[in-house]
mmCIF file of C-alpha atoms in Angstrom:
data_model
loop_
_atom_site.group_PDB
_atom_site.id
_atom_site.type_symbol
_atom_site.label_atom_id
_atom_site.label_comp_id
_atom_site.label_asym_id
_atom_site.label_seq_id
_atom_site.Cartn_x
_atom_site.Cartn_y
_atom_site.Cartn_z
ATOM 1 C CA MET N 1050 0.000 0.000 0.000
ATOM 2 C CA ARG N 1051 1.045 3.620 -0.489
ATOM 3 C CA ILE N 1052 1.914 4.925 3.005
ATOM 4 C CA LEU N 1053 2.535 8.583 3.805
ATOM 5 C CA SER N 1054 3.388 10.496 6.954
ATOM 6 C CA GLY N 1055 5.375 13.551 7.983
ATOM 7 C CA ILE N 1056 7.055 14.911 11.065
ATOM 8 C CA GLN N 1057 7.632 18.548 11.959
ATOM 9 C CA PRO N 1058 11.208 19.798 12.476
ATOM 10 C CA SER N 1059 10.341 21.896 15.519
ATOM 11 C CA GLY N 1060 13.189 20.694 17.731
ATOM 12 C CA ALA N 1061 15.089 17.570 18.698
ATOM 13 C CA LEU N 1062 13.083 14.351 18.464
ATOM 14 C CA HIS N 1063 12.190 12.828 21.828
ATOM 15 C CA ILE N 1064 11.275 9.339 22.928
ATOM 16 C CA GLY N 1065 7.572 10.131 22.646
ATOM 17 C CA ASN N 1066 8.099 10.816 18.925
ATOM 18 C CA TYR N 1067 9.816 7.466 18.598
ATOM 19 C CA LEU N 1068 7.114 5.414 20.302
ATOM 20 C CA GLY N 1069 4.217 7.337 18.802
ATOM 21 C CA ALA N 1070 5.387 7.549 15.201
ATOM 22 C CA ILE N 1071 8.916 6.653 14.126
ATOM 23 C CA ARG N 1072 8.955 2.991 15.081
ATOM 24 C CA GLN N 1073 5.704 2.583 13.103
ATOM 25 C CA TYR N 1074 7.351 4.303 10.127
ATOM 26 C CA VAL N 1075 10.166 1.789 10.243
ATOM 27 C CA ALA N 1076 7.772 -1.158 10.472
ATOM 28 C CA LEU N 1077 5.522 0.086 7.647
ATOM 29 C CA GLN N 1078 8.371 0.568 5.174
ATOM 30 C CA GLU N 1079 8.534 -3.221 4.963
ATOM 31 C CA GLY N 1080 6.364 -4.487 2.128
ATOM 32 C CA ASN N 1081 4.739 -1.106 1.402
ATOM 33 C CA ASP N 1082 5.348 1.881 -0.863
ATOM 34 C CA ALA N 1083 6.257 4.335 1.903
ATOM 35 C CA TYR N 1084 6.723 8.100 1.671
ATOM 36 C CA TYR N 1085 7.979 9.985 4.747
ATOM 37 C CA PHE N 1086 8.775 13.676 4.841
ATOM 38 C CA VAL N 1087 10.147 16.405 7.081
ATOM 39 C CA ALA N 1088 7.353 18.985 7.260
ATOM 40 C CA ASP N 1089 9.290 22.255 7.177
ATOM 41 C CA PHE N 1090 6.423 24.279 5.654
ATOM 42 C CA HIS N 1091 4.311 23.306 8.655
ATOM 43 C CA ALA N 1092 7.108 24.282 11.033
ATOM 44 C CA LEU N 1093 6.929 27.884 9.797
ATOM 45 C CA THR N 1094 3.950 28.411 12.103
ATOM 46 C CA SER N 1095 6.254 28.079 15.118
ATOM 47 C CA VAL N 1096 9.925 28.312 14.039
ATOM 48 C CA ARG N 1097 10.780 31.819 12.824
ATOM 49 C CA ASP N 1098 14.594 31.763 12.681
ATOM 50 C CA ALA N 1099 16.021 30.632 9.335
ATOM 51 C CA ALA N 1100 19.244 29.119 10.660
ATOM 52 C CA THR N 1101 17.351 27.267 13.383
ATOM 53 C CA LEU N 1102 14.880 25.797 10.916
ATOM 54 C CA ARG N 1103 17.662 24.607 8.592
ATOM 55 C CA LYS N 1104 19.388 22.904 11.528
ATOM 56 C CA TYR N 1105 16.156 21.266 12.688
ATOM 57 C CA VAL N 1106 15.463 19.921 9.186
ATOM 58 C CA SER N 1107 18.966 18.459 8.903
ATOM 59 C CA ASP N 1108 18.784 16.970 12.397
ATOM 60 C CA VAL N 1109 15.426 15.294 11.793
ATOM 61 C CA LEU N 1110 16.625 13.793 8.500
ATOM 62 C CA ILE N 1111 19.683 12.369 10.230
ATOM 63 C CA ASP N 1112 17.602 11.148 13.176
ATOM 64 C CA LEU N 1113 15.158 9.297 10.923
ATOM 65 C CA LEU N 1114 17.973 7.626 9.004
ATOM 66 C CA SER N 1115 19.704 6.671 12.243
ATOM 67 C CA LEU N 1116 16.534 5.164 13.710
ATOM 68 C CA GLY N 1117 16.013 2.803 10.796
ATOM 69 C CA LEU N 1118 14.359 4.523 7.852
ATOM 70 C CA ASP N 1119 15.983 3.038 4.765
ATOM 71 C CA PRO N 1120 16.099 5.290 1.665
ATOM 72 C CA ASP N 1121 16.242 2.144 -0.477
ATOM 73 C CA ARG N 1122 12.882 1.009 0.888
ATOM 74 C CA ALA N 1123 11.116 4.313 1.582
ATOM 75 C CA VAL N 1124 11.049 7.738 -0.053
ATOM 76 C CA LEU N 1125 12.473 10.165 2.508
ATOM 77 C CA PHE N 1126 12.250 13.824 1.564
ATOM 78 C CA VAL N 1127 11.802 17.395 2.767
ATOM 79 C CA GLN N 1128 8.391 18.977 2.198
ATOM 80 C CA SER N 1129 9.681 22.252 0.711
ATOM 81 C CA ASP N 1130 11.848 20.346 -1.795
ATOM 82 C CA VAL N 1131 8.585 19.482 -3.562
ATOM 83 C CA PRO N 1132 7.102 22.880 -4.546
ATOM 84 C CA GLU N 1133 4.109 21.160 -6.145
ATOM 85 C CA VAL N 1134 2.592 20.927 -2.662
ATOM 86 C CA ALA N 1135 2.172 24.705 -2.505
ATOM 87 C CA GLU N 1136 0.251 24.823 -5.789
ATOM 88 C CA LEU N 1137 -1.974 21.915 -4.832
ATOM 89 C CA THR N 1138 -2.692 23.616 -1.502
ATOM 90 C CA TRP N 1139 -4.126 26.591 -3.425
ATOM 91 C CA LEU N 1140 -6.250 24.362 -5.648
ATOM 92 C CA LEU N 1141 -7.666 22.662 -2.563
ATOM 93 C CA THR N 1142 -8.143 25.981 -0.749
ATOM 94 C CA SER N 1143 -10.416 27.115 -3.566
ATOM 95 C CA VAL N 1144 -12.987 24.424 -2.691
ATOM 96 C CA THR N 1145 -12.564 24.228 1.108
ATOM 97 C CA PRO N 1146 -15.388 25.869 3.129
ATOM 98 C CA MET N 1147 -14.301 28.242 5.912
ATOM 99 C CA GLY N 1148 -16.590 26.446 8.346
ATOM 100 C CA TRP N 1149 -14.600 23.231 8.095
ATOM 101 C CA LEU N 1150 -11.384 24.980 9.105
ATOM 102 C CA GLU N 1151 -13.030 26.972 11.902
ATOM 103 C CA LYS N 1152 -13.963 23.684 13.574
ATOM 104 C CA CYS N 1153 -10.407 22.351 13.676
ATOM 105 C CA VAL N 1154 -9.184 21.756 17.206
ATOM 106 C CA SER N 1155 -5.768 23.448 16.890
ATOM 107 C CA TYR N 1156 -7.345 26.659 15.593
ATOM 108 C CA LYS N 1157 -10.288 26.621 18.031
ATOM 109 C CA ASP N 1158 -8.032 26.041 21.035
ATOM 110 C CA LYS N 1159 -5.837 29.010 20.221
ATOM 111 C CA VAL N 1160 -8.805 31.317 19.665
ATOM 112 C CA GLN N 1161 -10.485 30.183 22.892
ATOM 113 C CA GLN N 1162 -7.271 30.925 24.788
ATOM 114 C CA GLY N 1163 -7.355 34.465 23.411
ATOM 115 C CA LEU N 1164 -4.132 33.948 21.475
ATOM 116 C CA PRO N 1165 -3.581 35.443 18.020
ATOM 117 C CA ALA N 1166 -4.178 32.890 15.268
ATOM 118 C CA GLU N 1167 -2.453 33.464 11.953
ATOM 119 C CA HIS N 1168 -3.634 32.232 8.584
ATOM 120 C CA GLY N 1169 -0.942 29.536 8.619
ATOM 121 C CA LEU N 1170 -2.587 27.876 11.619
ATOM 122 C CA PHE N 1171 -6.077 28.387 10.192
ATOM 123 C CA ALA N 1172 -5.156 26.872 6.811
ATOM 124 C CA TYR N 1173 -2.859 24.181 8.257
ATOM 125 C CA PRO N 1174 -5.352 21.360 7.477
ATOM 126 C CA VAL N 1175 -5.441 22.328 3.773
ATOM 127 C CA LEU N 1176 -1.671 22.086 3.485
ATOM 128 C CA GLN N 1177 -1.878 18.783 5.325
ATOM 129 C CA ALA N 1178 -4.497 17.588 2.836
ATOM 130 C CA ALA N 1179 -2.199 18.563 -0.026
ATOM 131 C CA ASP N 1180 0.655 16.634 1.617
ATOM 132 C CA ILE N 1181 -1.455 13.495 1.600
ATOM 133 C CA LEU N 1182 -3.346 13.790 -1.681
ATOM 134 C CA LEU N 1183 -0.271 14.799 -3.693
ATOM 135 C CA TYR N 1184 1.187 11.303 -3.347
ATOM 136 C CA ASP N 1185 -1.987 9.239 -3.824
ATOM 137 C CA ALA N 1186 -1.598 7.990 -0.259
ATOM 138 C CA GLU N 1187 -3.801 5.062 0.675
ATOM 139 C CA LEU N 1188 -2.884 4.777 4.353
ATOM 140 C CA VAL N 1189 -1.790 7.553 6.717
ATOM 141 C CA PRO N 1190 -0.376 6.618 10.153
ATOM 142 C CA VAL N 1191 -1.757 9.173 12.623
ATOM 143 C CA GLY N 1192 -2.322 9.507 16.337
ATOM 144 C CA GLN N 1193 -5.870 9.840 17.641
ATOM 145 C CA ASP N 1194 -5.342 13.615 17.956
ATOM 146 C CA GLN N 1195 -4.786 13.914 14.190
ATOM 147 C CA LYS N 1196 -7.830 11.893 13.146
ATOM 148 C CA GLN N 1197 -9.901 15.065 12.613
ATOM 149 C CA HIS N 1198 -7.376 16.493 10.157
ATOM 150 C CA LEU N 1199 -7.400 13.292 8.125
ATOM 151 C CA GLU N 1200 -11.183 13.378 8.040
ATOM 152 C CA ILE N 1201 -10.947 16.919 6.642
ATOM 153 C CA THR N 1202 -8.485 15.653 4.025
ATOM 154 C CA ARG N 1203 -11.055 13.098 2.910
ATOM 155 C CA ASP N 1204 -13.805 15.744 2.895
ATOM 156 C CA VAL N 1205 -11.684 18.142 0.807
ATOM 157 C CA ALA N 1206 -10.791 15.360 -1.635
ATOM 158 C CA GLU N 1207 -14.432 14.335 -2.003
ATOM 159 C CA ARG N 1208 -15.502 17.944 -2.552
ATOM 160 C CA PHE N 1209 -12.790 18.487 -5.183
ATOM 161 C CA ASN N 1210 -13.744 15.233 -6.878
ATOM 162 C CA HIS N 1211 -17.399 16.293 -6.910
ATOM 163 C CA VAL N 1212 -16.725 19.833 -8.189
ATOM 164 C CA TYR N 1213 -14.153 18.951 -10.841
ATOM 165 C CA GLY N 1214 -14.548 15.262 -11.453
ATOM 166 C CA GLY N 1215 -18.273 14.742 -11.195
ATOM 167 C CA LYS N 1216 -19.479 11.321 -12.188
ATOM 168 C CA LYS N 1217 -16.835 11.009 -14.879
ATOM 169 C CA LYS N 1218 -13.717 10.445 -12.814
ATOM 170 C CA GLU N 1219 -12.124 10.605 -9.383
ATOM 171 C CA VAL N 1220 -9.285 13.137 -9.280
ATOM 172 C CA PHE N 1221 -7.983 12.206 -5.824
ATOM 173 C CA ARG N 1222 -7.715 8.888 -4.046
ATOM 174 C CA LEU N 1223 -9.373 8.947 -0.603
ATOM 175 C CA PRO N 1224 -6.839 8.049 2.100
ATOM 176 C CA LYS N 1225 -7.617 5.931 5.131
ATOM 177 C CA PRO N 1226 -6.236 6.543 8.631
ATOM 178 C CA TYR N 1227 -3.965 4.046 10.318
ATOM 179 C CA ILE N 1228 -4.827 4.983 13.891
ATOM 180 C CA LEU N 1229 -2.092 4.141 16.349
ATOM 181 C CA ASP N 1230 -4.547 3.513 19.174
ATOM 182 C CA SER N 1231 -2.332 0.866 20.729
ATOM 183 C CA VAL N 1232 0.372 3.412 21.526
ATOM 184 C CA ALA N 1233 0.459 4.218 25.217
ATOM 185 C CA VAL N 1234 0.643 7.834 26.341
ATOM 186 C CA VAL N 1235 4.330 8.449 26.985
ATOM 187 C CA PRO N 1236 4.806 10.206 30.341
ATOM 188 C CA GLY N 1237 7.141 13.178 30.501
ATOM 189 C CA LEU N 1238 9.453 14.198 33.347
ATOM 190 C CA ASP N 1239 6.580 15.954 35.139
ATOM 191 C CA GLY N 1240 4.152 13.044 34.748
ATOM 192 C CA ARG N 1241 2.104 14.715 32.023
ATOM 193 C CA LYS N 1242 2.160 13.572 28.401
ATOM 194 C CA MET N 1243 5.648 14.040 26.977
ATOM 195 C CA SER N 1244 5.610 17.147 24.796
ATOM 196 C CA LYS N 1245 8.009 19.880 23.697
ATOM 197 C CA SER N 1246 5.387 22.440 24.696
ATOM 198 C CA TYR N 1247 5.591 21.216 28.313
ATOM 199 C CA GLY N 1248 9.389 21.152 28.362
ATOM 200 C CA ASN N 1249 9.278 17.657 29.882
ATOM 201 C CA THR N 1250 10.999 15.619 27.171
ATOM 202 C CA ILE N 1251 13.924 13.235 26.991
ATOM 203 C CA GLU N 1252 15.547 13.534 23.593
ATOM 204 C CA ILE N 1253 16.391 10.331 21.749
ATOM 205 C CA PHE N 1254 19.969 11.347 21.006
ATOM 206 C CA ASP N 1255 20.851 13.096 24.240
ATOM 207 C CA GLU N 1256 24.275 12.085 25.480
ATOM 208 C CA PRO N 1257 24.110 9.255 28.077
ATOM 209 C CA ALA N 1258 25.164 11.604 30.875
ATOM 210 C CA VAL N 1259 22.369 14.008 29.925
ATOM 211 C CA ILE N 1260 19.803 11.196 29.861
ATOM 212 C CA ARG N 1261 20.846 10.062 33.326
ATOM 213 C CA LYS N 1262 20.644 13.625 34.623
ATOM 214 C CA LYS N 1263 17.211 14.263 33.097
ATOM 215 C CA VAL N 1264 15.751 11.016 34.380
ATOM 216 C CA LYS N 1265 16.831 11.921 37.923
ATOM 217 C CA LYS N 1266 14.523 14.956 37.665
ATOM 218 C CA PHE N 1267 11.429 12.810 37.074
ATOM 219 C CA VAL N 1268 8.744 14.036 39.474
ATOM 220 C CA THR N 1269 7.607 11.396 41.986
ATOM 221 C CA ASP N 1270 5.601 11.344 45.218
ATOM 222 C CA SER N 1271 6.958 10.845 48.732
ATOM 223 C CA THR N 1272 6.062 7.176 49.189
ATOM 224 C CA PRO N 1273 8.920 5.583 51.196
ATOM 225 C CA VAL N 1274 11.104 2.799 49.819
ATOM 226 C CA GLU N 1275 9.615 0.075 51.983
ATOM 227 C CA ALA N 1276 5.981 0.895 51.178
ATOM 228 C CA PRO N 1277 4.075 -0.902 48.384
ATOM 229 C CA LYS N 1278 3.305 1.204 45.317
ATOM 230 C CA ASP N 1279 0.812 0.877 42.475
ATOM 231 C CA PRO N 1280 2.788 0.464 39.230
ATOM 232 C CA ASP N 1281 -0.337 1.083 37.162
ATOM 233 C CA ALA N 1282 -0.754 4.561 38.649
ATOM 234 C CA ASP N 1283 2.904 5.609 38.638
ATOM 235 C CA PRO N 1284 4.119 7.640 35.606
ATOM 236 C CA LEU N 1285 7.754 6.711 36.315
ATOM 237 C CA PHE N 1286 6.991 3.004 36.037
ATOM 238 C CA GLY N 1287 4.771 3.799 33.045
ATOM 239 C CA LEU N 1288 7.832 5.131 31.232
ATOM 240 C CA PHE N 1289 10.174 2.417 32.517
ATOM 241 C CA LYS N 1290 7.979 -0.427 31.212
ATOM 242 C CA LEU N 1291 8.071 1.017 27.687
ATOM 243 C CA PHE N 1292 11.840 0.522 27.443
ATOM 244 C CA ALA N 1293 12.795 -2.146 29.982
ATOM 245 C CA LYS N 1294 13.459 -5.752 29.062
ATOM 246 C CA GLU N 1295 10.652 -8.096 30.040
ATOM 247 C CA ALA N 1296 12.504 -9.689 32.964
ATOM 248 C CA ASP N 1297 13.493 -6.293 34.389
ATOM 249 C CA ARG N 1298 9.971 -4.966 33.973
ATOM 250 C CA ASP N 1299 8.447 -7.952 35.760
ATOM 251 C CA GLU N 1300 10.954 -7.713 38.609
ATOM 252 C CA VAL N 1301 10.385 -4.007 39.177
ATOM 253 C CA GLU N 1302 6.610 -4.411 38.977
ATOM 254 C CA ARG N 1303 6.720 -7.183 41.595
ATOM 255 C CA ARG N 1304 8.844 -5.069 43.934
ATOM 256 C CA TYR N 1305 6.483 -2.122 43.466
ATOM 257 C CA ARG N 1306 3.585 -4.229 44.683
ATOM 258 C CA GLU N 1307 5.523 -5.871 47.508
ATOM 259 C CA GLY N 1308 7.433 -2.785 48.641
ATOM 260 C CA GLY N 1309 11.176 -2.471 48.914
ATOM 261 C CA ILE N 1310 12.099 -0.454 45.832
ATOM 262 C CA GLY N 1311 12.713 3.273 45.765
ATOM 263 C CA TYR N 1312 12.087 5.704 42.968
ATOM 264 C CA GLY N 1313 15.810 6.495 42.805
ATOM 265 C CA GLU N 1314 16.597 2.926 41.766
ATOM 266 C CA VAL N 1315 13.849 2.954 39.140
ATOM 267 C CA LYS N 1316 15.183 6.214 37.700
ATOM 268 C CA THR N 1317 18.667 4.734 37.455
ATOM 269 C CA ARG N 1318 17.374 1.622 35.716
ATOM 270 C CA LEU N 1319 15.222 3.716 33.384
ATOM 271 C CA GLY N 1320 18.213 5.805 32.354
ATOM 272 C CA GLU N 1321 20.271 2.722 31.533
ATOM 273 C CA ALA N 1322 17.371 1.155 29.613
ATOM 274 C CA LEU N 1323 17.031 4.280 27.455
ATOM 275 C CA ILE N 1324 20.756 4.434 26.781
ATOM 276 C CA GLU N 1325 20.837 0.761 25.788
ATOM 277 C CA THR N 1326 17.715 1.005 23.591
ATOM 278 C CA PHE N 1327 19.218 3.719 21.387
ATOM 279 C CA ALA N 1328 22.903 2.720 21.583
ATOM 280 C CA GLU N 1329 23.111 1.351 18.031
ATOM 281 C CA ALA N 1330 21.107 4.252 16.619
ATOM 282 C CA ARG N 1331 23.468 6.667 18.380
ATOM 283 C CA GLU N 1332 26.435 5.008 16.651
ATOM 284 C CA ARG N 1333 24.689 5.189 13.271
ATOM 285 C CA ARG N 1334 23.905 8.843 13.868
ATOM 286 C CA ALA N 1335 27.563 9.650 14.462
ATOM 287 C CA GLU N 1336 28.336 8.024 11.104
ATOM 288 C CA TRP N 1337 25.671 10.086 9.299
ATOM 289 C CA VAL N 1338 26.851 13.311 10.942
ATOM 290 C CA ALA N 1339 30.394 12.596 9.786
ATOM 291 C CA ARG N 1340 29.180 12.197 6.181
ATOM 292 C CA PRO N 1341 26.992 15.226 5.367
ATOM 293 C CA GLU N 1342 27.362 14.541 1.657
ATOM 294 C CA ARG N 1343 25.542 11.219 2.147
ATOM 295 C CA VAL N 1344 22.675 13.002 3.887
ATOM 296 C CA ALA N 1345 22.507 15.545 1.057
ATOM 297 C CA ALA N 1346 22.425 12.725 -1.512
ATOM 298 C CA VAL N 1347 19.588 10.958 0.300
ATOM 299 C CA ARG N 1348 17.653 14.231 0.485
ATOM 300 C CA ALA N 1349 18.142 14.965 -3.219
ATOM 301 C CA ALA N 1350 17.195 11.451 -4.292
ATOM 302 C CA GLY N 1351 14.114 11.524 -2.093
ATOM 303 C CA ALA N 1352 13.020 14.866 -3.541
ATOM 304 C CA GLU N 1353 13.427 13.553 -7.083
ATOM 305 C CA LYS N 1354 11.297 10.476 -6.383
ATOM 306 C CA ALA N 1355 8.659 12.477 -4.505
ATOM 307 C CA ARG N 1356 8.438 15.113 -7.245
ATOM 308 C CA ALA N 1357 7.972 12.466 -9.923
ATOM 309 C CA THR N 1358 4.836 11.254 -8.130
ATOM 310 C CA ALA N 1359 3.724 14.763 -7.191
ATOM 311 C CA ARG N 1360 3.915 16.072 -10.751
ATOM 312 C CA GLU N 1361 1.609 13.349 -12.028
ATOM 313 C CA VAL N 1362 -1.019 14.021 -9.371
ATOM 314 C CA LEU N 1363 -0.764 17.804 -9.699
ATOM 315 C CA GLU N 1364 -1.175 17.652 -13.473
ATOM 316 C CA ARG N 1365 -4.277 15.524 -12.957
ATOM 317 C CA ALA N 1366 -5.687 18.162 -10.601
ATOM 318 C CA ARG N 1367 -4.694 21.063 -12.870
ATOM 319 C CA ALA N 1368 -6.336 19.443 -15.868
ATOM 320 C CA ALA N 1369 -9.514 18.844 -13.869
ATOM 321 C CA CYS N 1370 -9.602 22.548 -12.912
ATOM 322 C CA GLY N 1371 -8.941 23.744 -16.452
ATOM 323 C CA LEU N 1372 -5.428 25.035 -15.796
ATOM 324 C CA GLY N 1373 -2.528 24.665 -18.211
#
């Protein structure tokens, strides 16, 4: 199947990004026609420094390669390297009702908080629809929080098909969501969902010493070492079980219930589990960083492949509209 997904370059990738998206990307590149992109156009709504954005884009490309995306099995590219997406966004904008966009959660939340909302945030779902429709995507891996945007993509595609295709032909393929509902909420250092906006993240490629230091800051309660604890209600254990080996997880869970384990020990074991989990990827990343020309070649090849697909779809849409 044709798979498509993108990730914003809005900062260093953290372990929540890995569990919620990247490991699924790696799995889905096997036996599918996978397209994955770094969404730098989308990042313009939050990253306003040019040098910073360029660094973020480069870092995310290298991170994805290091974590297992294979450019021989998946098309890996940068969104802005395919300018066709901007033109398709305008074609889709011309048939998208304002009311659909006004209902989008990201826009509504900002307005309700009294914060200024720019057109980029308002029109974000149309650009996202163009991202998906431009590559004839059949399946789009998304979290539950992005389901609404994919539904809008389908609505926009159906409206375009109706306006310009009619009964004669279907201009755009309707994508289906691949909802990652089995992904647990990844707790951050303060116990809330791990998120850059909360400042509670552990970055995938932090140095081991930094990981150990961050994990020590994990917020816990004052339950003494000897007292039993409920592992199901403890965010620290919730994070530990996502990365620990099965035997270690079972041992720590048993000692939680029986009493006799302190949070300090769990933090230490969590830090080591994280370091071990990403050890090989950290080595691969060092190799990619040392060979920037390889990264540039992967980016260029990915753009060429993505544009070849994009041009076909865009020409189909342009012809339907009467352009060209």
